[in-house]
mmCIF file of C-alpha atoms in Angstrom:
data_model
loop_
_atom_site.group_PDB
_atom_site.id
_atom_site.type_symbol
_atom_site.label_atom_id
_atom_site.label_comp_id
_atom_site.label_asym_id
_atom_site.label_seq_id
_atom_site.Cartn_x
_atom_site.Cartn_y
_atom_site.Cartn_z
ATOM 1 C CA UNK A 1 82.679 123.897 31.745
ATOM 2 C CA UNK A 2 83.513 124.236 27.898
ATOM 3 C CA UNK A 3 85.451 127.533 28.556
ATOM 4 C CA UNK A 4 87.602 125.731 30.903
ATOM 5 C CA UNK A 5 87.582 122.459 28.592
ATOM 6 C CA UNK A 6 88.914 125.295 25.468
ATOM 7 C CA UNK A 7 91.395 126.399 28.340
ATOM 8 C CA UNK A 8 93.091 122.875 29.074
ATOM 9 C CA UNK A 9 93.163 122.321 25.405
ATOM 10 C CA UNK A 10 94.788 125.266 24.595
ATOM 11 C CA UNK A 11 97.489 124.926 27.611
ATOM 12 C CA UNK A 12 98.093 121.309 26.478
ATOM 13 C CA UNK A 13 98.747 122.550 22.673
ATOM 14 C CA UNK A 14 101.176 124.896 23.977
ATOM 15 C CA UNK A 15 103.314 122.225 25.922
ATOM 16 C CA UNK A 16 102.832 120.222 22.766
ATOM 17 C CA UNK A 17 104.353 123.055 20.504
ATOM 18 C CA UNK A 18 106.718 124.080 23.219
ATOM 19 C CA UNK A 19 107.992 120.638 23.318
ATOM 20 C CA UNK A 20 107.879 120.088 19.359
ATOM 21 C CA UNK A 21 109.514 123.612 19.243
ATOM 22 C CA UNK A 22 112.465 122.838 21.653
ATOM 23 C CA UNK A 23 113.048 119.373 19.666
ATOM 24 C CA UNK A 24 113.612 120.901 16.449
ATOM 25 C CA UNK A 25 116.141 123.352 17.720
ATOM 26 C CA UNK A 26 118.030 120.635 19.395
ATOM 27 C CA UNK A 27 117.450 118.141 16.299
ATOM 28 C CA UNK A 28 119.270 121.068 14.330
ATOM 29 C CA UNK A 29 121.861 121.789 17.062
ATOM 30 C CA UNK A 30 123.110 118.065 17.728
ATOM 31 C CA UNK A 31 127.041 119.117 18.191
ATOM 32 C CA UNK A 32 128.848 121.637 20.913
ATOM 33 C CA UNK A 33 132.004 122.210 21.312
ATOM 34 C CA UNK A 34 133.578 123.152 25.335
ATOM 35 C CA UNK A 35 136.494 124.713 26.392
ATOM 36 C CA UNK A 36 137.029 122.774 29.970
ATOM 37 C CA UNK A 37 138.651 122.987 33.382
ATOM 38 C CA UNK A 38 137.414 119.922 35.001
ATOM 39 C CA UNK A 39 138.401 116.261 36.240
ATOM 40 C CA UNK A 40 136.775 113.902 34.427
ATOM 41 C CA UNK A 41 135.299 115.903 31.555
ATOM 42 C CA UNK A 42 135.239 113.224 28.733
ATOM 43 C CA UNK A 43 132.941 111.192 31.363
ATOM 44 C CA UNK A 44 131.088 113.690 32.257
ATOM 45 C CA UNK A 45 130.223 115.122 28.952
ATOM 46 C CA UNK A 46 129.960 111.348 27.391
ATOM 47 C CA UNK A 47 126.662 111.143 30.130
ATOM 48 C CA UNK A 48 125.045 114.573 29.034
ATOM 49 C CA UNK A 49 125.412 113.493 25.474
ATOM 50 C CA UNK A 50 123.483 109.728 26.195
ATOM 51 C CA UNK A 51 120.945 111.485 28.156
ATOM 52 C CA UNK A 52 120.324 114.761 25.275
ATOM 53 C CA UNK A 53 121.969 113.413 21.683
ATOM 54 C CA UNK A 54 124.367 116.175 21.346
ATOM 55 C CA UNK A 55 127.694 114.983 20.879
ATOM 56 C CA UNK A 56 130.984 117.254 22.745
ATOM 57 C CA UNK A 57 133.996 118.373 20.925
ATOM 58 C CA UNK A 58 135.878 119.835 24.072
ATOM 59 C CA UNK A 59 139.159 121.259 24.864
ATOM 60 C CA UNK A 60 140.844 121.399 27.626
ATOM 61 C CA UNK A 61 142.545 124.675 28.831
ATOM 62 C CA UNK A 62 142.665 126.909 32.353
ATOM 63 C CA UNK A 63 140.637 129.766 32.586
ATOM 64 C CA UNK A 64 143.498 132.430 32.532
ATOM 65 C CA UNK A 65 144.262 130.899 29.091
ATOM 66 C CA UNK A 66 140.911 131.041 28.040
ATOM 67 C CA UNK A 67 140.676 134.738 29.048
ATOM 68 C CA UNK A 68 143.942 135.766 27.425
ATOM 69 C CA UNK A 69 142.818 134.129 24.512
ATOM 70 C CA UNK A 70 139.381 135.702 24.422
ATOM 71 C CA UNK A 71 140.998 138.975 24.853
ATOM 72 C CA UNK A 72 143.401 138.114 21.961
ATOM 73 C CA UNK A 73 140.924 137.417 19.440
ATOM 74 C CA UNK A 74 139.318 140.433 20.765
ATOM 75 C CA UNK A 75 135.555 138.538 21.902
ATOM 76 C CA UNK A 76 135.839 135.783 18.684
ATOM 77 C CA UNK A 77 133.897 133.027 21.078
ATOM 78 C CA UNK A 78 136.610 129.779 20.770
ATOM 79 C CA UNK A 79 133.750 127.354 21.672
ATOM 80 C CA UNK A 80 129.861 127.263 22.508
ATOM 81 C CA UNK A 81 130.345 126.794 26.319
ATOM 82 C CA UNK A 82 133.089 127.660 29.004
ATOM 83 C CA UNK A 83 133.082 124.764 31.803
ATOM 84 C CA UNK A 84 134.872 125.038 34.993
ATOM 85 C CA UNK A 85 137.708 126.682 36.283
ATOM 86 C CA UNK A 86 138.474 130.081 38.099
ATOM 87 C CA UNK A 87 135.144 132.370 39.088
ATOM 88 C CA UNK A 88 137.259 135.553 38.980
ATOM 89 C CA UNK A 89 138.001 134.780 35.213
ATOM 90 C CA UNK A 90 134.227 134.873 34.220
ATOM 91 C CA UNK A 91 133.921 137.844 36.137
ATOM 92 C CA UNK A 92 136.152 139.414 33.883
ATOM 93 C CA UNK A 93 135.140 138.019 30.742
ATOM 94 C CA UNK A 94 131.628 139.449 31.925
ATOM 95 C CA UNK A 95 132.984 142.264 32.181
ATOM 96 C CA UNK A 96 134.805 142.427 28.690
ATOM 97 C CA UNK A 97 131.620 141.548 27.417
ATOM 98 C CA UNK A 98 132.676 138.415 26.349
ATOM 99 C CA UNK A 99 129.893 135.973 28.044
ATOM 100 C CA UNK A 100 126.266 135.673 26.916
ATOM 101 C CA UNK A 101 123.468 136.251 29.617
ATOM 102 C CA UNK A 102 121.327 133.052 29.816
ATOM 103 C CA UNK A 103 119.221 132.188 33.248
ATOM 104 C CA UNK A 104 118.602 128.821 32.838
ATOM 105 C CA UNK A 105 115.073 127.427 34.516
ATOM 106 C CA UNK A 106 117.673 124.881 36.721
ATOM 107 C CA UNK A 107 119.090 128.151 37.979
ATOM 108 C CA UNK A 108 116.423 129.060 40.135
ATOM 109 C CA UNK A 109 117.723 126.132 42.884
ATOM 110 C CA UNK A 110 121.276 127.543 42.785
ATOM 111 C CA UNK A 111 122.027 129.864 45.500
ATOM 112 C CA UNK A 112 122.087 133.853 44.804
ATOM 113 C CA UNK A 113 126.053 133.940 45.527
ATOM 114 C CA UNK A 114 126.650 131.117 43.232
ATOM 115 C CA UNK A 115 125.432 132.928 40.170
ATOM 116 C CA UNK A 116 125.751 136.313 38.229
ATOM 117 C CA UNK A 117 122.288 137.495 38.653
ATOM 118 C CA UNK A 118 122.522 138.512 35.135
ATOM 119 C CA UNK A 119 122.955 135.502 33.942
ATOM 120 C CA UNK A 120 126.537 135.600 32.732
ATOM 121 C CA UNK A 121 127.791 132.449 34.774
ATOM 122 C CA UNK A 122 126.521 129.807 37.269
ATOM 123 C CA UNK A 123 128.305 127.781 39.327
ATOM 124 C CA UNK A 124 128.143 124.302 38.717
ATOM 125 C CA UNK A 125 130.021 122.799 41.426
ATOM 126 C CA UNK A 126 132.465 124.370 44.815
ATOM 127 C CA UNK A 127 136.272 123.808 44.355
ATOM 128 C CA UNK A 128 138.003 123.097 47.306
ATOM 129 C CA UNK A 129 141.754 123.348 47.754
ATOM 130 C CA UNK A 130 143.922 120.727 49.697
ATOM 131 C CA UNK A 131 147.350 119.441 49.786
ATOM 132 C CA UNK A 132 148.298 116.452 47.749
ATOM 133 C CA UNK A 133 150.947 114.387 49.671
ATOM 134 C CA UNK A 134 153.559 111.952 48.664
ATOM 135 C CA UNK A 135 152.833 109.945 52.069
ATOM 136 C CA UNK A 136 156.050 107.170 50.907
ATOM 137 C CA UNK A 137 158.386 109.976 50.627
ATOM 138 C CA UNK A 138 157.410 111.807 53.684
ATOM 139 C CA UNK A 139 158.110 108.878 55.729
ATOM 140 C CA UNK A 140 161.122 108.005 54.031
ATOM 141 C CA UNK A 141 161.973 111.298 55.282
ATOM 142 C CA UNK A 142 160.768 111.486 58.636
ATOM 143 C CA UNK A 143 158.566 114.275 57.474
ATOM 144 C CA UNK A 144 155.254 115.290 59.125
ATOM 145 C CA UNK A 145 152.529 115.381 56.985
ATOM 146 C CA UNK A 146 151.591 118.785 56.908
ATOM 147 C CA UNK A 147 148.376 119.633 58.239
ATOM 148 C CA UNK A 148 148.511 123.453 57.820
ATOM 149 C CA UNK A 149 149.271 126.036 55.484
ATOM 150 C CA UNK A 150 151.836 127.216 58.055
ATOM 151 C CA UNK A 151 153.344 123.944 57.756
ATOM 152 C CA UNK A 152 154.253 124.353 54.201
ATOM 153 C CA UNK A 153 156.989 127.060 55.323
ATOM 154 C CA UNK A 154 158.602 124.853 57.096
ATOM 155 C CA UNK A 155 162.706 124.114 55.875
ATOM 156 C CA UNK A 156 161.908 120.250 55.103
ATOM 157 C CA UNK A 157 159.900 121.666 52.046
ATOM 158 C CA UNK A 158 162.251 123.428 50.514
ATOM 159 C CA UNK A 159 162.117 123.112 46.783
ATOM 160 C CA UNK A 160 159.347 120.599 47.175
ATOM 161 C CA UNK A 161 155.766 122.577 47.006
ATOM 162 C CA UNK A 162 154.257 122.263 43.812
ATOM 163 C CA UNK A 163 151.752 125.268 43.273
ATOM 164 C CA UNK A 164 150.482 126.448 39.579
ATOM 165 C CA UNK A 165 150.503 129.589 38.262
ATOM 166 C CA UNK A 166 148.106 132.373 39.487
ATOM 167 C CA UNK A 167 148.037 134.547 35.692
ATOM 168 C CA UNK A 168 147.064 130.980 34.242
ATOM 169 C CA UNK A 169 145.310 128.890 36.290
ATOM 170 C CA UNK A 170 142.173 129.609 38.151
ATOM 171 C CA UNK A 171 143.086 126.810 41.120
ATOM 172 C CA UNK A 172 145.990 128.800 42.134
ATOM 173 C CA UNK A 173 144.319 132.345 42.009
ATOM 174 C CA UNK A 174 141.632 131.622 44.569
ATOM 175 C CA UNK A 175 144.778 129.885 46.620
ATOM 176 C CA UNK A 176 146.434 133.232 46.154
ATOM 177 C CA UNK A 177 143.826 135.080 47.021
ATOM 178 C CA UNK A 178 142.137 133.379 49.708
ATOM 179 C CA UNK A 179 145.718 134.060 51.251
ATOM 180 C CA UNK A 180 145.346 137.798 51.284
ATOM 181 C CA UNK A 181 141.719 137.441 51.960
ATOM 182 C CA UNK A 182 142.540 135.471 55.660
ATOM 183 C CA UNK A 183 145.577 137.525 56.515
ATOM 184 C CA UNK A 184 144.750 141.037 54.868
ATOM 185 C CA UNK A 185 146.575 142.185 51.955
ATOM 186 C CA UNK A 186 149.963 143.160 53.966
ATOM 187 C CA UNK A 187 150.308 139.942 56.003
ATOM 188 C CA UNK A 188 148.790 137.575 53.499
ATOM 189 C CA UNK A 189 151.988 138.650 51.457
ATOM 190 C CA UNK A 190 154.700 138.350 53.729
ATOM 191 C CA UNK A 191 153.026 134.679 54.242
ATOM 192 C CA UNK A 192 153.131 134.025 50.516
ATOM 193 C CA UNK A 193 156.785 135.273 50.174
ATOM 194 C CA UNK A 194 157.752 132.545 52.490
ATOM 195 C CA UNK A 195 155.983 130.205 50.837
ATOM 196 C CA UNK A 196 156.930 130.710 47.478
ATOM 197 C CA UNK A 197 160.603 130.281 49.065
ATOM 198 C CA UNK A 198 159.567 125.878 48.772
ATOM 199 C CA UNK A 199 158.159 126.732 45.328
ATOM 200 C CA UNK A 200 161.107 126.217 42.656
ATOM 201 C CA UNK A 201 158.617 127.203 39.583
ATOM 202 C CA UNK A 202 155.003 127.152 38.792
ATOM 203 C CA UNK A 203 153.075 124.885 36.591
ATOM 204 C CA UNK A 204 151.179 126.143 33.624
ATOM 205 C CA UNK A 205 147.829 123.807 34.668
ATOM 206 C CA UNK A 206 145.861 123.402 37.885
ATOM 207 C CA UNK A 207 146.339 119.686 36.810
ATOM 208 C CA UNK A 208 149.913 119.800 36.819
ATOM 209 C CA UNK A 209 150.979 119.973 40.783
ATOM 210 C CA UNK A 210 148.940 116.363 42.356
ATOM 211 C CA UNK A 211 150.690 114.786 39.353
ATOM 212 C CA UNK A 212 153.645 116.142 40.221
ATOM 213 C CA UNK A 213 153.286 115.043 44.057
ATOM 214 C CA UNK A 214 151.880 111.699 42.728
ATOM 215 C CA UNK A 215 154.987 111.098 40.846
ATOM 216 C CA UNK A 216 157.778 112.010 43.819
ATOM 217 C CA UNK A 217 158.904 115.227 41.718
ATOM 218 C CA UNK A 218 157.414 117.291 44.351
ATOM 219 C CA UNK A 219 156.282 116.712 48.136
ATOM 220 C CA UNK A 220 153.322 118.811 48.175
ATOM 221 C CA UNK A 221 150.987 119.742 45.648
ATOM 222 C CA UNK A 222 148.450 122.476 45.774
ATOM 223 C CA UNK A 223 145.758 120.936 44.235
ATOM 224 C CA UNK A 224 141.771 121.801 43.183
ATOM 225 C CA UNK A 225 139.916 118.830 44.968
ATOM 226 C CA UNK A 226 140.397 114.953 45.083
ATOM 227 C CA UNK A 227 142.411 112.770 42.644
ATOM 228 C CA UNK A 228 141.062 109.140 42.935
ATOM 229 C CA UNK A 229 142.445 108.644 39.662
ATOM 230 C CA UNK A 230 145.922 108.796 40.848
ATOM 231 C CA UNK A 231 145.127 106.668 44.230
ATOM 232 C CA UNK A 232 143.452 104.284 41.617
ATOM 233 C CA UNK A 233 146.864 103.994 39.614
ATOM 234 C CA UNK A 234 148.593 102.756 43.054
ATOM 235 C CA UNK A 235 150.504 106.746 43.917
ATOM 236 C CA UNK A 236 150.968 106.915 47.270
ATOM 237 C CA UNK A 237 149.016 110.226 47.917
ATOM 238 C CA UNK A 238 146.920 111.328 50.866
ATOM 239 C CA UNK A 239 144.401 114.296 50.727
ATOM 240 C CA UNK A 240 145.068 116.993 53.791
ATOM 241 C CA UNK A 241 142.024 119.956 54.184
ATOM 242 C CA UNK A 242 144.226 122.998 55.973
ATOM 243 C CA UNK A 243 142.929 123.106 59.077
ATOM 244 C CA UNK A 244 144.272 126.987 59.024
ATOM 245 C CA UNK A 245 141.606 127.640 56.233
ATOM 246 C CA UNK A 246 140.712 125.973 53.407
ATOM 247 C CA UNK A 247 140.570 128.009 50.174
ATOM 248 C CA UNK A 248 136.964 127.262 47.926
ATOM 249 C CA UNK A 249 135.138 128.984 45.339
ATOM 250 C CA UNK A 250 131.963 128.190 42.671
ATOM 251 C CA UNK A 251 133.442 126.772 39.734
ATOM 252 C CA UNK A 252 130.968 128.108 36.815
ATOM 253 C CA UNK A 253 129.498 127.158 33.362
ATOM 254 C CA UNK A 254 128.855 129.991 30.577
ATOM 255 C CA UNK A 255 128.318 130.341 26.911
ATOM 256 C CA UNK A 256 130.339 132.564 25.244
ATOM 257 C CA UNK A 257 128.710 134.870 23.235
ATOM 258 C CA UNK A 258 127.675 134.538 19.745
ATOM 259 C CA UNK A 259 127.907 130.816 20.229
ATOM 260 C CA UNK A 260 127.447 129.110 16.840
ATOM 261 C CA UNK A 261 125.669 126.207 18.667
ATOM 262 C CA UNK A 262 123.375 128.353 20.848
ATOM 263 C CA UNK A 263 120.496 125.819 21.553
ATOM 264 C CA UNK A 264 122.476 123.169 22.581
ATOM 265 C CA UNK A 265 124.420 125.384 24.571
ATOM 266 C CA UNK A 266 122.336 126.200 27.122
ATOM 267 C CA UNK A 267 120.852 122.550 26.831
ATOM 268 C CA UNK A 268 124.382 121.704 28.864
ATOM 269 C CA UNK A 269 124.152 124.626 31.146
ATOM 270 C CA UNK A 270 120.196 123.468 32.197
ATOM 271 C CA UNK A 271 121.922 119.680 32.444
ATOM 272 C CA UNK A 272 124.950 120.484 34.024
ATOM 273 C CA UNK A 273 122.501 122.853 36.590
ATOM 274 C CA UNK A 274 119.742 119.878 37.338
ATOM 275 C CA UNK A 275 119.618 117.388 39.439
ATOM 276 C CA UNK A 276 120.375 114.709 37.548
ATOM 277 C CA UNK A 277 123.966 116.778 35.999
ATOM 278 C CA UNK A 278 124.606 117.459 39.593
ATOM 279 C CA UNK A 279 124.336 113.424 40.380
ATOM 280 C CA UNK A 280 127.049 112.722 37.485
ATOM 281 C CA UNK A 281 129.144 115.554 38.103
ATOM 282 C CA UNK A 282 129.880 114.232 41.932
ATOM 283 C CA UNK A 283 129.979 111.185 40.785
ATOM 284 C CA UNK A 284 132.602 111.790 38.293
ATOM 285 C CA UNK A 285 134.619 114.330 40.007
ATOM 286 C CA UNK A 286 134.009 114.377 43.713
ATOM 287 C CA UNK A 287 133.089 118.195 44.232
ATOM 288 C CA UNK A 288 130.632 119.543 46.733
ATOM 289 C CA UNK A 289 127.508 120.225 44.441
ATOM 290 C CA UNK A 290 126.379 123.647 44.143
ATOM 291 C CA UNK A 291 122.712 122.453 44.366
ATOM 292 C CA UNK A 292 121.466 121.865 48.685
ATOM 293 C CA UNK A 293 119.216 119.002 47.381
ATOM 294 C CA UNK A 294 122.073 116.976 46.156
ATOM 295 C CA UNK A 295 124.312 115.366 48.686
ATOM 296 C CA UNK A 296 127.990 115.662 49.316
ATOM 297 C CA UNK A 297 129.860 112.858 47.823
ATOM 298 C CA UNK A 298 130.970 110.707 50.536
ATOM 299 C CA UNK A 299 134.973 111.463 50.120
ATOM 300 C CA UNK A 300 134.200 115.016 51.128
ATOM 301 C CA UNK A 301 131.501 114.049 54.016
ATOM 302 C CA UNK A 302 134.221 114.293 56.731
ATOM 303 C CA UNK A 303 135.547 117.979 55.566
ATOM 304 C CA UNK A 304 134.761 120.437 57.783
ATOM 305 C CA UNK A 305 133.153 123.594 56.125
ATOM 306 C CA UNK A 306 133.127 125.793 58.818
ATOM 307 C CA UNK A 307 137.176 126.307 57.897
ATOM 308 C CA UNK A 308 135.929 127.841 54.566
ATOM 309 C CA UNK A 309 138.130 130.718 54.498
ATOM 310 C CA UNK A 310 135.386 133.819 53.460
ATOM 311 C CA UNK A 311 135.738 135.072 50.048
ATOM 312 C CA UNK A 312 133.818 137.718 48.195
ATOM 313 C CA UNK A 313 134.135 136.666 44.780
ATOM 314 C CA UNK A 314 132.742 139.496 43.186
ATOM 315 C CA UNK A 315 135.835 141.195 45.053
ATOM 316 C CA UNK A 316 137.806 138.640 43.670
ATOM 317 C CA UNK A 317 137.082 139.214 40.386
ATOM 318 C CA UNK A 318 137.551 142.915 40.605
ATOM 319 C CA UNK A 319 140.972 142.777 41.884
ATOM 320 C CA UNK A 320 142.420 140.147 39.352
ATOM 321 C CA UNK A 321 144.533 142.706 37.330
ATOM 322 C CA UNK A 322 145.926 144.116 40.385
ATOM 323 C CA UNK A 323 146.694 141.219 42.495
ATOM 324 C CA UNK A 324 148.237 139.438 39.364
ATOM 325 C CA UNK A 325 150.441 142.598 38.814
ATOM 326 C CA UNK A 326 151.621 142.577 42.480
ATOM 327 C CA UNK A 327 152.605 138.571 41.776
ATOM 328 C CA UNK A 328 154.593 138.806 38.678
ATOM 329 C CA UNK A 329 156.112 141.772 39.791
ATOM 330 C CA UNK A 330 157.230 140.194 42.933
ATOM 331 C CA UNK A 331 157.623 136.090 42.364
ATOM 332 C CA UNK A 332 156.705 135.204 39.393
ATOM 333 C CA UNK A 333 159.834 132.721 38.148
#
């Protein structure tokens, strides 16, 4: 009985200096700052800080920038943490080296093709890809709204598609590549050459092309998932899932390595991971959470995910260089 009394004790004056332990570091580590590619970040990171103390410098920029940039400085991290944007970017930053390895204990409920196993990146939420409509001008047109990606070759959109730019953004690499990936390399080009026909340039951000739509300077905008901002500041906009395949991918947190804020780093990985992160972040930016214990957020609950187009993301990753070369050698504008 007393051995197993001593063994309690001893247990509970571990969790007690475990606890004290992990206090102290984040006592010491109360500021982080974020490089971000995601909707409602300042909301989202204003409800990690209430619920852990540690206040957010962040930055928005797309992950292509963020990679270029990494590159540049030749691995000098530009933040503490790397939030959202395009998986095949953190595939090659892990690959540069460039990304520290941290499994967080939140991790374990993610699932296996939603994560690096080393560590490197987890996916925090699944992007989905849709077309952002300007239902007022459509009409005004007698244009149908387009319900496929087909659709989008069509004459009436000529000059009027509103796509970003595949070296920059992350949103418009998986569209590119999920493309080639439901076609096969050789058709899923000739498709993309007719489309980029109705695209006069591309946009710099992901966040750039629903704006654009919102706003009557474009028709169409290819667009990472919903905007209820914009429907909330009266645009006449309409969401339409491609029924011809709808382009997703795992949009990942990561820290960057030698992060001067280290603790409180992967304090916003473990949040942004758990259920209660999960909760805000569909909240805040309806997403389809990466964790099957959290719900869809209702906007999404009528999208059909059995048009998923299938993407190896690993693959993705791999063929960045050389699918980006094949672009700006043959439409970049």
């Amino acid at each position: 009985m007393k051995r197993n009394g001593f063994g309690r004790l001893a247990v509970l004056l571990a969790g007690v200096m475990a606890l004290f332990s992990a206090q102290t570091l984040l006592a010491a580590d109360t500021e982080l700052n974020v490089i971000a590619a995601y909707n409602a970040k300042q909301d989202i990171f204003d409800a990690f800080s209430k619920a852990t103390g540690i206040k957010v410098n962040q930055l928005d920029m797309s992950s292509g920038e963020v990679l270029a940039r990494m590159r540049a400085e030749k691995g000098r991290p530009l933040a503490d943490v790397w939030f959202g944007g395009g998986v095949d970017a953190f595939i090659a930053a892990k690959k540069d080296g460039l990304l520290e390895p941290y499994i967080s204990p939140q991790a374990a409920n993610i699932d296996a093709k939603y994560k690096d196993a080393e560590g490197c990146w987890t996916g925090i939420s699944l992007v989905t890809v849709d077309f952002v409509v300007n239902t007022q001008i459509l009409k005004e047109r007698g244009i149908p709204i387009p319900e496929t990606w087909e659709a989008l070759t069509a004459p009436a959109f000529k000059g009027e598609i509103s796509m970003s730019d595949p070296s920059i953004s992350g949103t418009a690499y998986f569209t590119l590549y999920s493309v080639l990936a439901a076609r096969g390399k050789e058709k899923g080009w000739e498709f993309f050459a007719k489309l980029a026909e109705n695209i006069p340039f591309y946009a710099k951000r992901g966040s750039e092309p629903p704006q654009r739509a919102a706003m009557g300077e474009a028709l169409v905008g290819l667009a990472p998932g919903l905007w209820p901002e914009l429907q909330a500041q009266g645009y006449p906009i309409q969401y339409v899932f491609p029924t011809d395949g709808i382009p997703w991918w795992p949009a990942p947190v990561a820290i960057f390595k030698d992060a001067e804020h280290m603790e409180a780093a992967k304090a916003l990985v473990d949040w942004a991971l758990s259920k209660e992160g999960q909760e805000v972040l569909k909240t805040k930016d309806p997403r389809f959470p990466i964790r099957a214990d959290v719900a869809p957020p209702e906007a999404l609950a009528g999208v059909d995910t059995a048009t998923f187009i299938p993407m190896d993301f690993l693959t993705a990753g791999a063929e960045r260089a050389e699918v980006l070369k094949t672009w700006q050698e043959r439409f970049a504008k």
